[in-house]
């Protein structure tokens, strides 16, 4: 049910952003506004980003198979990473164009710019609100929401700039608004790209490794923990595998019970929801929690 809801939201936001893009391109051309054209380019990139995100969302729902034993959830992380990079690059070039406009200001038709900017603001605000409710639970949806939010804030800046141009006839406000919006968008794009990259690099999710070891060693059967790996596979899945040394010979049933108890504690207290443990007696008992060689 929730997946169908997200799918319908993607369709709605995509259609709305296509309309916004066409309106702002035409408005930017006829008004001579760089801020409107930059916002149109921004929206055009968002249309592509939304399509990429939507396709990745559909792929992410596919079941696991022999080739993708973990499933396809990382398709959404790849989409989020791609969207962040694209947004960062586009914002960078818009900043360059804004600096050129400072040295060579051009006349802008403030009234037409203001009308189109207000239309864009309303549409972008609606798009942002549509995606907001699901953005906290899915990195890919969050990247789309950030696109919408940056568009809405961009539209606010364009509306303010258009009003100032219309009333004050200043040609420098247009590139100034473009510059400020681009800086904000680059900052947001950096954050989402960094998070996606950390997932793709299987980085630790800020889980305290010492806390993991301390928790595992509270079980009297365990004497050491080593070869520890903790990583976030997707937005919903934090994984861990490790070797543990046990105090005595244990049956398969006893080990299974121990694994279940440790896994339960790790999930409840540290949010690690996929735990794989390998029991040993003496092998590796003197090894550290993190083994530095590449053959572990």
XYZ file of C-alpha atoms in Angstrom:
296
model
C 0.000 0.000 0.000
C 2.740 2.449 0.979
C 4.740 1.607 -2.172
C 1.720 2.363 -4.388
C 1.312 5.672 -2.568
C 4.946 6.599 -3.213
C 4.572 5.601 -6.888
C 1.569 7.891 -7.372
C 3.480 10.738 -5.703
C 6.384 10.297 -8.118
C 4.011 10.542 -11.093
C 2.329 13.679 -9.743
C 5.568 15.474 -8.872
C 7.134 14.599 -12.238
C 4.187 16.007 -14.209
C 4.083 19.147 -12.089
C 7.816 19.779 -12.500
C 7.624 19.408 -16.287
C 4.999 22.174 -16.323
C 7.135 24.361 -14.015
C 10.217 23.863 -16.205
C 8.440 24.859 -19.432
C 6.888 27.916 -17.793
C 10.199 29.122 -16.347
C 12.174 28.520 -19.549
C 9.704 30.621 -21.524
C 9.496 33.213 -18.760
C 13.291 33.437 -18.493
C 13.720 33.868 -22.246
C 11.059 36.581 -22.618
C 11.965 38.417 -19.407
C 15.739 38.123 -19.801
C 16.086 36.764 -16.260
C 19.069 34.533 -15.469
C 17.478 33.626 -12.144
C 14.384 32.265 -13.914
C 16.476 30.387 -16.461
C 18.669 28.954 -13.698
C 15.554 27.898 -11.830
C 14.257 26.303 -15.035
C 17.507 24.376 -15.486
C 17.292 23.425 -11.837
C 13.755 22.121 -12.379
C 14.796 20.299 -15.531
C 17.498 18.495 -13.571
C 14.854 17.657 -10.994
C 12.609 16.082 -13.619
C 15.500 13.819 -14.610
C 16.311 13.210 -10.948
C 12.731 12.262 -10.147
C 12.595 9.847 -13.077
C 15.877 8.256 -11.970
C 14.623 8.046 -8.401
C 11.314 6.537 -9.503
C 13.011 3.861 -11.625
C 15.386 3.095 -8.764
C 12.416 2.893 -6.399
C 10.761 0.285 -8.648
C 14.017 -1.682 -8.961
C 14.484 -1.561 -5.196
C 11.205 -3.440 -4.696
C 12.382 -6.491 -6.647
C 12.887 -9.711 -4.714
C 16.288 -11.206 -3.953
C 17.656 -13.786 -6.361
C 20.756 -15.874 -7.021
C 22.593 -12.932 -8.587
C 21.447 -10.291 -6.089
C 21.338 -12.182 -2.811
C 20.940 -8.940 -0.844
C 18.240 -7.677 -3.194
C 18.078 -4.409 -5.111
C 17.710 -1.806 -2.363
C 21.027 -0.181 -3.199
C 19.612 0.934 -6.552
C 17.914 3.710 -4.581
C 21.201 4.660 -2.924
C 22.897 4.829 -6.337
C 20.092 7.090 -7.560
C 20.459 9.360 -4.530
C 24.223 9.598 -5.132
C 23.723 10.386 -8.834
C 21.101 13.027 -8.103
C 23.343 14.717 -5.556
C 26.315 14.872 -7.943
C 24.203 16.221 -10.821
C 22.670 18.904 -8.626
C 26.099 19.924 -7.316
C 27.562 20.262 -10.831
C 24.613 22.244 -12.205
C 24.725 24.625 -9.237
C 28.442 25.173 -9.793
C 27.939 26.242 -13.412
C 25.038 28.497 -12.438
C 27.374 30.236 -9.978
C 29.871 30.865 -12.783
C 27.105 32.308 -14.951
C 25.972 34.530 -12.073
C 29.501 35.950 -11.655
C 29.576 36.767 -15.369
C 26.270 38.616 -15.026
C 27.792 40.805 -12.289
C 30.364 42.106 -14.765
C 27.894 42.285 -17.671
C 24.446 43.089 -16.216
C 21.429 42.701 -18.479
C 18.003 44.291 -18.405
C 15.302 42.087 -16.858
C 11.524 42.461 -17.234
C 10.576 42.353 -13.571
C 6.791 42.061 -13.941
C 6.865 38.966 -16.164
C 9.621 37.480 -14.019
C 7.535 38.036 -10.880
C 4.430 36.350 -12.320
C 6.320 33.261 -13.477
C 8.299 33.120 -10.231
C 5.114 33.090 -8.140
C 3.684 30.259 -10.270
C 6.929 28.323 -9.812
C 6.921 28.916 -6.065
C 3.386 27.573 -5.652
C 4.081 24.483 -7.765
C 7.414 23.770 -6.073
C 5.846 24.173 -2.650
C 3.167 21.638 -3.538
C 5.792 19.175 -4.845
C 7.847 19.524 -1.674
C 4.865 18.893 0.602
C 3.820 15.840 -1.441
C 7.205 14.139 -0.904
C 7.802 15.271 2.689
C 5.922 12.524 4.572
C 8.016 9.684 3.085
C 11.383 11.477 3.071
C 12.268 10.456 6.640
C 12.058 6.729 5.849
C 13.847 6.461 2.498
C 17.135 8.032 1.357
C 16.084 8.003 -2.293
C 12.771 9.731 -1.535
C 14.700 12.156 0.680
C 16.997 13.069 -2.217
C 13.898 13.817 -4.307
C 12.400 15.824 -1.433
C 15.636 17.840 -1.163
C 15.400 18.603 -4.871
C 11.853 19.855 -4.298
C 12.867 21.849 -1.219
C 15.783 23.459 -3.015
C 13.415 24.343 -5.869
C 10.934 25.895 -3.449
C 13.659 27.955 -1.759
C 15.042 28.878 -5.158
C 11.585 30.079 -6.153
C 11.349 32.156 -2.963
C 14.637 33.836 -3.873
C 13.469 34.406 -7.444
C 10.168 35.899 -6.252
C 12.019 38.271 -3.902
C 14.465 39.147 -6.645
C 11.685 39.700 -9.190
C 9.841 42.015 -6.806
C 13.003 44.020 -6.141
C 13.787 44.230 -9.846
C 10.222 45.308 -10.618
C 10.161 48.053 -7.990
C 13.833 49.116 -7.842
C 14.942 48.371 -11.449
C 18.243 46.854 -10.238
C 20.028 44.543 -12.703
C 22.410 43.111 -10.074
C 19.715 41.461 -7.961
C 19.063 38.737 -10.549
C 22.600 37.222 -10.467
C 22.777 37.780 -6.702
C 19.672 35.624 -6.157
C 21.115 32.995 -8.507
C 24.359 32.939 -6.546
C 22.688 32.595 -3.138
C 20.383 29.811 -4.285
C 23.240 27.923 -5.938
C 25.304 27.993 -2.740
C 22.399 26.598 -0.737
C 21.682 23.859 -3.283
C 25.356 22.829 -3.401
C 25.404 22.489 0.373
C 22.286 20.277 0.391
C 23.583 18.216 -2.534
C 26.868 17.645 -0.718
C 25.089 16.262 2.351
C 22.930 13.773 0.451
C 25.862 12.702 -1.770
C 28.112 12.149 1.230
C 25.512 9.994 2.979
C 24.887 7.921 -0.146
C 28.638 7.514 -0.712
C 29.116 6.289 2.864
C 26.463 3.616 2.296
C 28.045 2.544 -0.995
C 31.462 2.379 0.700
C 29.929 0.234 3.485
C 31.020 2.741 6.107
C 30.185 2.442 9.776
C 26.908 4.171 10.592
C 28.270 5.965 13.673
C 27.670 2.899 15.816
C 30.178 2.869 18.676
C 32.317 -0.233 18.129
C 33.485 -0.223 21.716
C 29.852 -0.358 22.798
C 29.337 -3.384 20.560
C 32.274 -5.176 22.134
C 31.209 -4.215 25.636
C 27.679 -5.513 25.001
C 28.833 -8.804 23.455
C 31.286 -9.456 26.288
C 28.504 -9.153 28.866
C 27.583 -12.686 27.868
C 29.633 -15.037 30.096
C 30.122 -17.528 27.268
C 32.064 -14.961 25.189
C 35.734 -14.161 25.938
C 36.694 -12.053 22.921
C 35.264 -10.369 19.837
C 37.361 -9.807 16.714
C 37.150 -9.424 12.910
C 34.307 -6.955 13.473
C 32.592 -5.290 10.497
C 29.644 -2.899 10.765
C 28.043 -1.191 7.785
C 24.779 0.207 6.462
C 23.587 -1.762 3.456
C 20.600 0.462 2.739
C 18.504 3.110 4.425
C 16.704 0.423 6.451
C 19.387 -2.189 7.037
C 22.428 -1.982 9.342
C 24.585 -5.097 9.159
C 27.320 -6.587 11.308
C 29.516 -9.650 11.193
C 32.159 -10.712 13.692
C 34.044 -13.650 15.187
C 33.542 -14.459 18.858
C 35.620 -16.694 21.092
C 33.579 -18.869 23.461
C 34.682 -20.288 26.806
C 33.934 -23.956 26.195
C 32.694 -26.497 23.727
C 29.114 -25.702 22.870
C 26.533 -27.646 20.918
C 24.941 -26.240 17.799
C 21.753 -25.647 19.777
C 23.630 -23.715 22.477
C 25.456 -21.600 19.904
C 22.226 -20.857 18.111
C 20.650 -19.674 21.352
C 23.694 -17.508 22.094
C 23.586 -15.963 18.602
C 19.905 -15.138 19.035
C 20.462 -13.486 22.413
C 23.382 -11.379 21.147
C 21.499 -10.415 17.983
C 18.463 -9.366 20.009
C 20.545 -7.133 22.284
C 22.388 -5.537 19.368
C 19.130 -4.740 17.618
C 17.363 -3.380 20.689
C 20.230 -1.284 22.043
C 22.273 -0.297 18.966
C 19.836 -0.665 16.047
C 21.856 -3.360 14.252
C 19.214 -5.487 12.555
C 21.269 -8.069 10.640
C 23.926 -9.888 12.689
C 26.191 -12.723 11.555
C 28.500 -14.316 14.138
C 31.156 -17.016 13.839
C 32.097 -18.876 17.016
C 35.690 -19.968 17.706
C 37.482 -21.397 20.718
C 41.186 -20.427 20.627
C 41.674 -19.240 17.053
C 41.984 -15.452 16.945
C 41.591 -15.055 20.693
C 44.452 -12.528 20.804
C 43.368 -10.602 17.717
C 41.954 -7.099 17.970
C 38.439 -5.981 17.231
C 39.480 -4.462 13.891
C 41.910 -6.604 11.882
C 44.021 -4.387 9.659
C 45.170 -6.901 7.052
C 43.171 -7.381 3.840
C 42.780 -11.147 4.130
C 40.240 -11.251 6.966
